[in-house]
Amino acid sequence: MPARLQLQATEPGATAHACGLTLSAHAGAVLTVQSVRERMLGQLGDVLTSQLPVAVRVQLKGDALERSRQFERFCALLAVGLQAAGAPRDLLELTCAAADLAPARAWEARQRRLGPGVVNCLLDAQTLNNPVLLLELWRLRHENNLRVALSPAVSSACSLLASEPAQHVLPESGTQVPGETAWLMSSLDAANYLASDGTIALEAMCDEAVRLFDAAEECFEALRWPTAAMRQDAWLNRRIVVRLQGTGQLVAQAGLDPACLGTLRTVANMVVTLRSVLVQRSMQVARRAETLPAIAAGSPRYAGAQDDLQLAWQKRWIDAVRRSALRHRNLLVMSPWSLFPAASADFRYLNLLPLLTLADAHEFRRDLSIASWNYNKFNNFYMRCWAGLSAGESNYVVAERL
C-alpha cells in the first residue's frame, strides 16, 4: 500500500490524493468483548503502520457519566494496543457526536491518553441549541485539531441519486461523509484565477478543474483501497471530487465587498459554472465508459408480468438515465473556512455562506485563527452554517420529474 495513497497527476505540482479510512467502533463492545477488541486493534495497527490516516467514529452508550468513562477507557486501550503494534498515534483521529460526549471531555481524554491528535465533533440541531456546549467549543476555538462538523448529509451531483447521511469525517481533509466510503480528491485554489483586469479568469479555472478531474479519473482504477467496504463503494459510487478552496481570498484580492449581494452573485456564478463543467465532464465519461453502478442499482424492477403503468414508469426511468446519468456520485467539495481570506476571520465574509449549498460535501478542517471572535460571533457562525446546509439538504428531498 502506498505511504499516503499519493498520486501524481498529469502535470507537475498537481496531485490527487485518496483520502484515508473511516471506521466505526462501539466502545462498549470493544472494551468487553475480546474478539471485537482484537479485530479492531489488528485492523488499526495494520493500517496505521502503513501510514494511512484513520478516523474512528466512536459509538457510546449509557448515561452521560458512563459515556465519558467509556471514551476514556477506549482511548487508554487504544494507546496500549497501538504502542504494542508500533503504530503511529498521530495519524489516528477520533470522531464523536456532541450529543454523546461533551467536546471538552473528548478533547481532554484524547490528548491525555493518546497524545496530540485530531478530534472531530459532530453537531446537530439539538446540540447547536445547547449554549453550554457551544460555550465549551468557543473556549477551545484556538485548537485547530478540534474540528467541528455539522453537515447533515452528502448530496449527489446526479439528480437520480438520493443524499446520504454523513456521520463520519475523513481523516486529514476533515470532510464529513458516510462511513467507509472511498474518495479521490483534487484541490483547486480559486485565488490563483484573478485576471490582470481584476475579473475572475473563469475559463482558465474550469480548464484546470477538468484537467485535475481527468487526471484523477485516470488514476482511480490503480488505487488499492484498504477494506472490502471501500472497494465496494469505489466501484458503486466512484467519488472523484474537486475541492474548491481560496474563494474568500479571491474576493479579497479582487477588492470585492463580501457584504454586497452583487459579490455573492458573482462568486455564485463562478461556482455554478465550475460545477456545471464537472457535471458535463462526468456525463461524457459515462457515455464513453458506463453509467455509475449506483444509478443502475436504483433502477425500478418488477418481477413477473408487467402492466402498462409499470412499463411506462420503466421507460421514463430509462429516458431520465439517458438525460442525466453521470459516472461519479459526487464532484465538488467546499469548506465554510475557505470563504474567508487566508489570514482574516472578517465576519463580513459570512455573507458567502450560501455558496456551500452548491457543493456535494463539506470540509471542516480549519487553518484560520478565530481567536478574535467573541462567543456571539462564534455562535452566529455555526447557526448560519447549519441553517444554510440544512436548507440546502431539504432541496434534495423533492423528487425530480422523470
Tab-separated table of C-alpha atoms in Angstrom:
chain	number	residue	atom	x	y	z
A	1	MET	CA	0.000	0.000	0.000
A	2	PRO	CA	1.500	3.406	-0.931
A	3	ALA	CA	2.532	5.515	2.058
A	4	ARG	CA	-0.297	8.016	1.718
A	5	LEU	CA	-2.013	6.763	-1.431
A	6	GLN	CA	-0.499	9.877	-3.019
A	7	LEU	CA	-0.950	10.059	-6.763
A	8	GLN	CA	0.908	12.314	-9.155
A	9	ALA	CA	-1.392	13.930	-11.705
A	10	THR	CA	-0.545	14.593	-15.322
A	11	GLU	CA	1.070	17.992	-14.696
A	12	PRO	CA	3.952	18.666	-12.273
A	13	GLY	CA	2.793	20.035	-8.950
A	14	ALA	CA	-0.821	18.849	-9.325
A	15	THR	CA	-1.856	15.878	-7.218
A	16	ALA	CA	-4.959	13.877	-6.475
A	17	HIS	CA	-4.972	12.094	-3.170
A	18	ALA	CA	-7.038	9.184	-1.934
A	19	CYS	CA	-8.494	10.121	1.420
A	20	GLY	CA	-7.974	7.885	4.417
A	21	LEU	CA	-10.146	5.355	6.157
A	22	THR	CA	-13.231	5.893	8.314
A	23	LEU	CA	-14.276	3.170	10.742
A	24	SER	CA	-16.970	2.694	13.388
A	25	ALA	CA	-16.271	1.322	16.856
A	26	HIS	CA	-18.812	0.555	19.570
A	27	ALA	CA	-16.779	1.413	22.635
A	28	GLY	CA	-18.747	-0.869	24.957
A	29	ALA	CA	-18.212	-3.906	22.725
A	30	VAL	CA	-14.525	-3.135	22.207
A	31	LEU	CA	-13.982	-2.838	25.944
A	32	THR	CA	-15.874	-6.001	26.941
A	33	VAL	CA	-15.599	-8.484	24.036
A	34	GLN	CA	-12.100	-9.795	23.349
A	35	SER	CA	-12.737	-10.841	19.736
A	36	VAL	CA	-14.110	-7.378	18.866
A	37	ARG	CA	-11.177	-5.704	20.591
A	38	GLU	CA	-8.572	-7.835	18.834
A	39	ARG	CA	-10.163	-7.344	15.431
A	40	MET	CA	-10.289	-3.554	15.820
A	41	LEU	CA	-6.754	-3.223	17.189
A	42	GLY	CA	-5.420	-5.527	14.485
A	43	GLN	CA	-7.048	-3.532	11.710
A	44	LEU	CA	-5.943	-0.190	13.141
A	45	GLY	CA	-2.404	-1.433	13.672
A	46	ASP	CA	-2.115	-2.685	10.083
A	47	VAL	CA	-3.492	0.492	8.527
A	48	LEU	CA	-1.615	2.979	10.711
A	49	THR	CA	1.739	1.225	10.301
A	50	SER	CA	1.152	1.592	6.546
A	51	GLN	CA	0.995	5.373	7.185
A	52	LEU	CA	-2.659	5.606	6.141
A	53	PRO	CA	-4.657	8.022	8.338
A	54	VAL	CA	-7.777	6.673	10.054
A	55	ALA	CA	-10.744	8.365	11.700
A	56	VAL	CA	-12.695	6.162	14.117
A	57	ARG	CA	-16.306	7.112	14.817
A	58	VAL	CA	-16.760	6.145	18.463
A	59	GLN	CA	-20.249	4.963	19.448
A	60	LEU	CA	-21.081	5.392	23.145
A	61	LYS	CA	-23.951	4.068	25.283
A	62	GLY	CA	-25.366	4.736	28.739
A	63	ASP	CA	-25.858	7.933	30.709
A	64	ALA	CA	-23.540	10.932	30.404
A	65	LEU	CA	-21.130	9.714	33.091
A	66	GLU	CA	-20.942	6.207	31.638
A	67	ARG	CA	-20.305	7.548	28.127
A	68	SER	CA	-17.475	9.712	29.434
A	69	ARG	CA	-15.907	6.746	31.248
A	70	GLN	CA	-16.293	4.549	28.181
A	71	PHE	CA	-14.494	7.054	25.999
A	72	GLU	CA	-11.657	7.474	28.498
A	73	ARG	CA	-11.141	3.719	28.761
A	74	PHE	CA	-11.415	3.351	24.978
A	75	CYS	CA	-8.620	5.899	24.470
A	76	ALA	CA	-6.459	4.180	27.089
A	77	LEU	CA	-6.976	0.811	25.390
A	78	LEU	CA	-6.030	2.284	22.016
A	79	ALA	CA	-2.864	3.790	23.471
A	80	VAL	CA	-1.675	0.437	24.816
A	81	GLY	CA	-2.688	-1.548	21.747
A	82	LEU	CA	-1.141	0.828	19.195
A	83	GLN	CA	2.064	1.140	21.181
A	84	ALA	CA	2.377	-2.656	21.233
A	85	ALA	CA	1.852	-2.721	17.459
A	86	GLY	CA	4.387	0.055	16.873
A	87	ALA	CA	1.674	2.092	15.111
A	88	PRO	CA	1.789	5.915	14.997
A	89	ARG	CA	-0.965	7.512	17.063
A	90	ASP	CA	-0.806	10.931	15.440
A	91	LEU	CA	-2.439	9.502	12.276
A	92	LEU	CA	-5.431	8.341	14.325
A	93	GLU	CA	-8.408	10.689	14.572
A	94	LEU	CA	-11.433	10.164	16.797
A	95	THR	CA	-14.941	11.269	15.863
A	96	CYS	CA	-17.772	11.716	18.381
A	97	ALA	CA	-21.253	13.160	18.304
A	98	ALA	CA	-21.537	16.142	20.633
A	99	ALA	CA	-24.869	14.691	21.757
A	100	ASP	CA	-22.989	11.645	23.135
A	101	LEU	CA	-19.988	13.305	24.749
A	102	ALA	CA	-19.106	16.879	25.696
A	103	PRO	CA	-16.439	18.160	23.272
A	104	ALA	CA	-14.158	19.319	26.102
A	105	ARG	CA	-14.173	15.828	27.656
A	106	ALA	CA	-13.466	14.160	24.322
A	107	TRP	CA	-10.641	16.591	23.582
A	108	GLU	CA	-9.002	16.250	27.006
A	109	ALA	CA	-9.235	12.438	27.031
A	110	ARG	CA	-7.736	12.174	23.551
A	111	GLN	CA	-4.758	14.403	24.360
A	112	ARG	CA	-4.122	12.843	27.763
A	113	ARG	CA	-4.385	9.182	26.737
A	114	LEU	CA	-3.268	9.169	23.087
A	115	GLY	CA	-1.175	12.304	22.780
A	116	PRO	CA	-1.616	15.097	20.225
A	117	GLY	CA	-4.158	14.405	17.523
A	118	VAL	CA	-7.453	15.336	15.943
A	119	VAL	CA	-10.900	15.049	17.499
A	120	ASN	CA	-13.879	15.525	15.180
A	121	CYS	CA	-17.008	16.789	16.905
A	122	LEU	CA	-20.340	16.224	15.126
A	123	LEU	CA	-23.046	18.798	15.810
A	124	ASP	CA	-26.756	18.524	15.024
A	125	ALA	CA	-29.848	20.683	15.520
A	126	GLN	CA	-30.182	19.690	19.178
A	127	THR	CA	-26.593	20.325	20.205
A	128	LEU	CA	-26.435	23.592	18.289
A	129	ASN	CA	-29.169	24.858	20.591
A	130	ASN	CA	-27.192	23.930	23.707
A	131	PRO	CA	-25.475	27.137	24.921
A	132	VAL	CA	-23.281	25.248	27.416
A	133	LEU	CA	-21.870	23.024	24.670
A	134	LEU	CA	-21.270	25.936	22.315
A	135	LEU	CA	-19.510	27.817	25.098
A	136	GLU	CA	-17.195	24.812	25.529
A	137	LEU	CA	-16.408	24.844	21.832
A	138	TRP	CA	-15.832	28.599	21.854
A	139	ARG	CA	-13.297	28.241	24.680
A	140	LEU	CA	-11.483	25.612	22.590
A	141	ARG	CA	-11.586	27.684	19.387
A	142	HIS	CA	-7.790	28.142	19.357
A	143	GLU	CA	-7.342	24.364	18.938
A	144	ASN	CA	-7.316	23.708	15.185
A	145	ASN	CA	-7.155	19.970	15.831
A	146	LEU	CA	-10.645	20.085	17.343
A	147	ARG	CA	-12.817	20.056	14.243
A	148	VAL	CA	-16.478	20.932	14.395
A	149	ALA	CA	-18.521	19.300	11.626
A	150	LEU	CA	-22.219	19.927	11.023
A	151	SER	CA	-23.178	18.858	7.503
A	152	PRO	CA	-26.204	16.550	7.845
A	153	ALA	CA	-25.744	14.747	4.534
A	154	VAL	CA	-23.699	14.308	1.387
A	155	SER	CA	-25.683	15.127	-1.743
A	156	SER	CA	-25.115	13.901	-5.262
A	157	ALA	CA	-24.308	15.731	-8.456
A	158	CYS	CA	-26.769	13.340	-10.134
A	159	SER	CA	-30.464	14.114	-9.697
A	160	LEU	CA	-31.262	10.381	-9.859
A	161	LEU	CA	-29.419	9.633	-6.618
A	162	ALA	CA	-30.556	10.424	-3.093
A	163	SER	CA	-28.485	12.183	-0.462
A	164	GLU	CA	-26.629	10.055	2.098
A	165	PRO	CA	-26.367	10.589	5.871
A	166	ALA	CA	-22.897	11.855	6.819
A	167	GLN	CA	-21.878	10.598	10.263
A	168	HIS	CA	-18.136	10.243	9.706
A	169	VAL	CA	-15.268	12.641	8.991
A	170	LEU	CA	-12.468	11.830	6.561
A	171	PRO	CA	-9.074	11.987	8.291
A	172	GLU	CA	-6.827	14.920	7.405
A	173	SER	CA	-9.253	16.564	4.966
A	174	GLY	CA	-11.999	16.928	7.584
A	175	THR	CA	-14.744	16.219	5.026
A	176	GLN	CA	-17.994	14.917	6.519
A	177	VAL	CA	-19.034	11.713	4.707
A	178	PRO	CA	-20.791	8.344	5.060
A	179	GLY	CA	-18.666	5.688	6.737
A	180	GLU	CA	-16.081	3.556	4.879
A	181	THR	CA	-16.532	5.440	1.630
A	182	ALA	CA	-13.735	5.863	-0.913
A	183	TRP	CA	-12.866	9.414	-2.020
A	184	LEU	CA	-10.274	10.625	-4.501
A	185	MET	CA	-9.803	14.373	-4.102
A	186	SER	CA	-8.005	17.113	-6.052
A	187	SER	CA	-7.594	20.704	-4.850
A	188	LEU	CA	-8.294	23.824	-6.883
A	189	ASP	CA	-7.352	27.230	-5.447
A	190	ALA	CA	-9.729	29.934	-6.721
A	191	ALA	CA	-7.320	32.656	-5.564
A	192	ASN	CA	-4.987	31.686	-8.418
A	193	TYR	CA	-7.538	32.768	-11.015
A	194	LEU	CA	-7.719	36.528	-10.736
A	195	ALA	CA	-7.088	38.128	-14.133
A	196	SER	CA	-4.908	41.215	-14.552
A	197	ASP	CA	-8.010	43.364	-15.078
A	198	GLY	CA	-9.443	42.306	-11.721
A	199	THR	CA	-12.023	39.863	-13.099
A	200	ILE	CA	-12.237	36.152	-12.411
A	201	ALA	CA	-10.438	34.033	-15.022
A	202	LEU	CA	-13.326	31.579	-15.075
A	203	GLU	CA	-12.410	29.770	-18.290
A	204	ALA	CA	-8.892	29.036	-17.041
A	205	MET	CA	-10.293	27.860	-13.704
A	206	CYS	CA	-12.716	25.481	-15.406
A	207	ASP	CA	-9.990	24.162	-17.705
A	208	GLU	CA	-7.818	23.386	-14.689
A	209	ALA	CA	-10.730	21.694	-12.898
A	210	VAL	CA	-11.309	19.427	-15.914
A	211	ARG	CA	-7.585	18.644	-16.124
A	212	LEU	CA	-7.488	17.677	-12.449
A	213	PHE	CA	-10.659	15.632	-12.838
A	214	ASP	CA	-9.337	13.762	-15.870
A	215	ALA	CA	-6.044	13.010	-14.114
A	216	ALA	CA	-7.897	11.634	-11.109
A	217	GLU	CA	-10.193	9.586	-13.332
A	218	GLU	CA	-7.157	8.037	-14.986
A	219	CYS	CA	-5.614	7.179	-11.612
A	220	PHE	CA	-8.771	5.866	-9.956
A	221	GLU	CA	-8.553	2.304	-11.216
A	222	ALA	CA	-4.982	1.898	-9.980
A	223	LEU	CA	-5.907	2.607	-6.357
A	224	ARG	CA	-5.951	-0.271	-3.891
A	225	TRP	CA	-8.443	0.626	-1.178
A	226	PRO	CA	-7.657	-0.931	2.216
A	227	THR	CA	-11.049	-2.523	3.046
A	228	ALA	CA	-13.676	-4.520	1.201
A	229	ALA	CA	-16.311	-1.892	2.051
A	230	MET	CA	-14.212	0.867	0.466
A	231	ARG	CA	-13.573	-1.238	-2.631
A	232	GLN	CA	-17.310	-1.833	-2.987
A	233	ASP	CA	-18.041	1.872	-2.526
A	234	ALA	CA	-15.361	2.828	-5.053
A	235	TRP	CA	-17.000	0.603	-7.665
A	236	LEU	CA	-20.566	1.600	-6.802
A	237	ASN	CA	-20.169	5.380	-6.355
A	238	ARG	CA	-16.846	6.443	-7.937
A	239	ARG	CA	-16.376	9.534	-5.751
A	240	ILE	CA	-13.879	11.705	-7.658
A	241	VAL	CA	-14.177	15.248	-6.346
A	242	VAL	CA	-12.599	18.662	-6.773
A	243	ARG	CA	-12.048	20.573	-3.557
A	244	LEU	CA	-12.590	24.272	-4.197
A	245	GLN	CA	-10.587	26.461	-1.826
A	246	GLY	CA	-9.436	30.082	-1.705
A	247	THR	CA	-12.837	31.600	-2.508
A	248	GLY	CA	-12.624	34.241	0.217
A	249	GLN	CA	-9.041	35.057	-0.749
A	250	LEU	CA	-10.161	35.595	-4.349
A	251	VAL	CA	-12.853	38.030	-3.189
A	252	ALA	CA	-10.311	39.930	-1.090
A	253	GLN	CA	-7.703	40.093	-3.891
A	254	ALA	CA	-10.337	41.312	-6.354
A	255	GLY	CA	-11.276	44.124	-3.970
A	256	LEU	CA	-14.898	42.958	-3.837
A	257	ASP	CA	-17.129	43.788	-0.879
A	258	PRO	CA	-18.122	40.470	0.786
A	259	ALA	CA	-21.165	42.178	2.322
A	260	CYS	CA	-22.519	43.156	-1.107
A	261	LEU	CA	-25.192	40.975	-2.725
A	262	GLY	CA	-23.520	41.555	-6.082
A	263	THR	CA	-20.357	39.877	-4.798
A	264	LEU	CA	-22.329	36.828	-3.739
A	265	ARG	CA	-23.936	36.659	-7.180
A	266	THR	CA	-20.574	36.955	-8.926
A	267	VAL	CA	-18.957	34.210	-6.887
A	268	ALA	CA	-22.055	32.003	-7.042
A	269	ASN	CA	-21.909	32.226	-10.833
A	270	MET	CA	-18.277	31.083	-10.633
A	271	VAL	CA	-19.151	28.046	-8.500
A	272	VAL	CA	-22.246	27.144	-10.550
A	273	THR	CA	-20.210	27.293	-13.758
A	274	LEU	CA	-17.424	25.184	-12.275
A	275	ARG	CA	-19.903	22.618	-11.014
A	276	SER	CA	-21.679	22.523	-14.383
A	277	VAL	CA	-18.385	21.863	-16.178
A	278	LEU	CA	-17.639	18.939	-13.864
A	279	VAL	CA	-21.144	17.524	-14.333
A	280	GLN	CA	-20.785	17.719	-18.105
A	281	ARG	CA	-17.408	16.001	-17.916
A	282	SER	CA	-18.847	13.194	-15.796
A	283	MET	CA	-21.663	12.769	-18.317
A	284	GLN	CA	-19.125	12.479	-21.122
A	285	VAL	CA	-17.214	9.804	-19.223
A	286	ALA	CA	-20.460	7.908	-18.556
A	287	ARG	CA	-21.278	7.862	-22.269
A	288	ARG	CA	-17.763	6.711	-23.127
A	289	ALA	CA	-17.446	4.101	-20.355
A	290	GLU	CA	-20.581	3.198	-18.413
A	291	THR	CA	-23.237	4.715	-16.181
A	292	LEU	CA	-22.453	4.818	-12.468
A	293	PRO	CA	-23.420	1.426	-10.967
A	294	ALA	CA	-25.287	3.165	-8.108
A	295	ILE	CA	-27.727	4.561	-10.677
A	296	ALA	CA	-28.303	1.150	-12.220
A	297	ALA	CA	-28.827	-0.285	-8.724
A	298	GLY	CA	-31.647	2.217	-8.188
A	299	SER	CA	-33.483	1.239	-11.352
A	300	PRO	CA	-37.127	0.141	-10.822
A	301	ARG	CA	-37.506	-3.604	-11.283
A	302	TYR	CA	-40.703	-5.629	-11.425
A	303	ALA	CA	-40.985	-9.392	-11.073
A	304	GLY	CA	-43.335	-11.296	-13.311
A	305	ALA	CA	-45.814	-9.789	-15.726
A	306	GLN	CA	-45.775	-6.011	-16.063
A	307	ASP	CA	-48.808	-3.826	-16.671
A	308	ASP	CA	-48.871	-0.683	-18.812
A	309	LEU	CA	-48.197	1.595	-15.844
A	310	GLN	CA	-45.074	-0.334	-14.819
A	311	LEU	CA	-43.787	-0.378	-18.382
A	312	ALA	CA	-44.392	3.359	-18.706
A	313	TRP	CA	-42.506	4.001	-15.451
A	314	GLN	CA	-39.560	1.921	-16.626
A	315	LYS	CA	-39.474	3.852	-19.897
A	316	ARG	CA	-39.431	7.144	-18.009
A	317	TRP	CA	-36.576	5.902	-15.862
A	318	ILE	CA	-34.555	4.853	-18.918
A	319	ASP	CA	-35.163	8.256	-20.516
A	320	ALA	CA	-34.094	10.013	-17.309
A	321	VAL	CA	-30.902	7.950	-17.136
A	322	ARG	CA	-30.161	8.806	-20.752
A	323	ARG	CA	-30.533	12.536	-19.940
A	324	SER	CA	-28.939	12.753	-16.504
A	325	ALA	CA	-26.684	9.771	-15.811
A	326	LEU	CA	-23.189	10.505	-14.521
A	327	ARG	CA	-20.104	8.381	-13.964
A	328	HIS	CA	-19.487	9.820	-10.473
A	329	ARG	CA	-21.758	10.264	-7.458
A	330	ASN	CA	-20.033	13.357	-6.023
A	331	LEU	CA	-18.000	16.045	-7.757
A	332	LEU	CA	-17.479	19.170	-5.621
A	333	VAL	CA	-16.319	19.773	-2.038
A	334	MET	CA	-16.251	23.145	-0.277
A	335	SER	CA	-15.429	24.373	3.218
A	336	PRO	CA	-17.027	27.223	5.159
A	337	TRP	CA	-13.487	28.224	6.156
A	338	SER	CA	-12.470	28.622	2.503
A	339	LEU	CA	-14.936	31.516	2.259
A	340	PHE	CA	-12.649	33.684	4.397
A	341	PRO	CA	-9.381	35.283	3.250
A	342	ALA	CA	-6.248	33.324	4.117
A	343	ALA	CA	-5.342	35.291	7.250
A	344	SER	CA	-8.553	37.068	8.224
A	345	ALA	CA	-11.657	35.952	10.101
A	346	ASP	CA	-13.500	39.070	8.893
A	347	PHE	CA	-17.109	38.430	9.845
A	348	ARG	CA	-18.445	40.101	6.689
A	349	TYR	CA	-17.433	37.001	4.719
A	350	LEU	CA	-20.259	35.077	6.356
A	351	ASN	CA	-22.410	36.565	3.610
A	352	LEU	CA	-20.773	34.000	1.294
A	353	LEU	CA	-22.113	31.030	3.279
A	354	PRO	CA	-24.987	30.358	0.792
A	355	LEU	CA	-22.287	29.120	-1.620
A	356	LEU	CA	-21.972	25.962	0.478
A	357	THR	CA	-25.296	24.678	-0.848
A	358	LEU	CA	-23.657	24.337	-4.277
A	359	ALA	CA	-21.252	21.632	-3.051
A	360	ASP	CA	-21.916	17.904	-2.659
A	361	ALA	CA	-19.865	17.524	0.516
A	362	HIS	CA	-18.289	19.872	3.039
A	363	GLU	CA	-14.872	20.053	4.613
A	364	PHE	CA	-14.339	21.306	8.169
A	365	ARG	CA	-10.573	21.355	8.570
A	366	ARG	CA	-9.643	24.826	9.804
A	367	ASP	CA	-6.283	26.586	9.500
A	368	LEU	CA	-7.725	30.069	10.038
A	369	SER	CA	-7.438	31.621	13.516
A	370	ILE	CA	-10.754	32.682	15.058
A	371	ALA	CA	-9.225	33.716	18.375
A	372	SER	CA	-10.652	37.219	17.918
A	373	TRP	CA	-14.263	36.008	17.732
A	374	ASN	CA	-16.375	36.526	20.811
A	375	TYR	CA	-18.990	33.955	21.820
A	376	ASN	CA	-21.792	35.697	19.918
A	377	LYS	CA	-19.833	35.683	16.645
A	378	PHE	CA	-18.849	32.057	17.159
A	379	ASN	CA	-22.454	31.049	17.836
A	380	ASN	CA	-23.719	33.113	14.898
A	381	PHE	CA	-21.271	31.450	12.505
A	382	TYR	CA	-22.337	27.904	13.359
A	383	MET	CA	-26.041	28.760	13.436
A	384	ARG	CA	-25.821	30.304	9.973
A	385	CYS	CA	-23.766	27.376	8.669
A	386	TRP	CA	-26.342	24.912	9.965
A	387	ALA	CA	-29.259	26.906	8.570
A	388	GLY	CA	-27.644	27.076	5.131
A	389	LEU	CA	-26.593	23.430	4.987
A	390	SER	CA	-29.942	22.190	6.298
A	391	ALA	CA	-31.815	24.326	3.781
A	392	GLY	CA	-29.589	23.036	1.001
A	393	GLU	CA	-30.219	19.449	2.071
A	394	SER	CA	-34.001	19.966	2.110
A	395	ASN	CA	-33.858	20.895	-1.568
A	396	TYR	CA	-32.862	17.325	-2.423
A	397	VAL	CA	-35.855	15.558	-0.856
A	398	VAL	CA	-38.184	16.732	-3.638
A	399	ALA	CA	-38.337	14.199	-6.459
A	400	GLU	CA	-37.372	15.392	-9.899
A	401	ARG	CA	-39.865	14.796	-12.691
A	402	LEU	CA	-38.628	11.882	-14.785
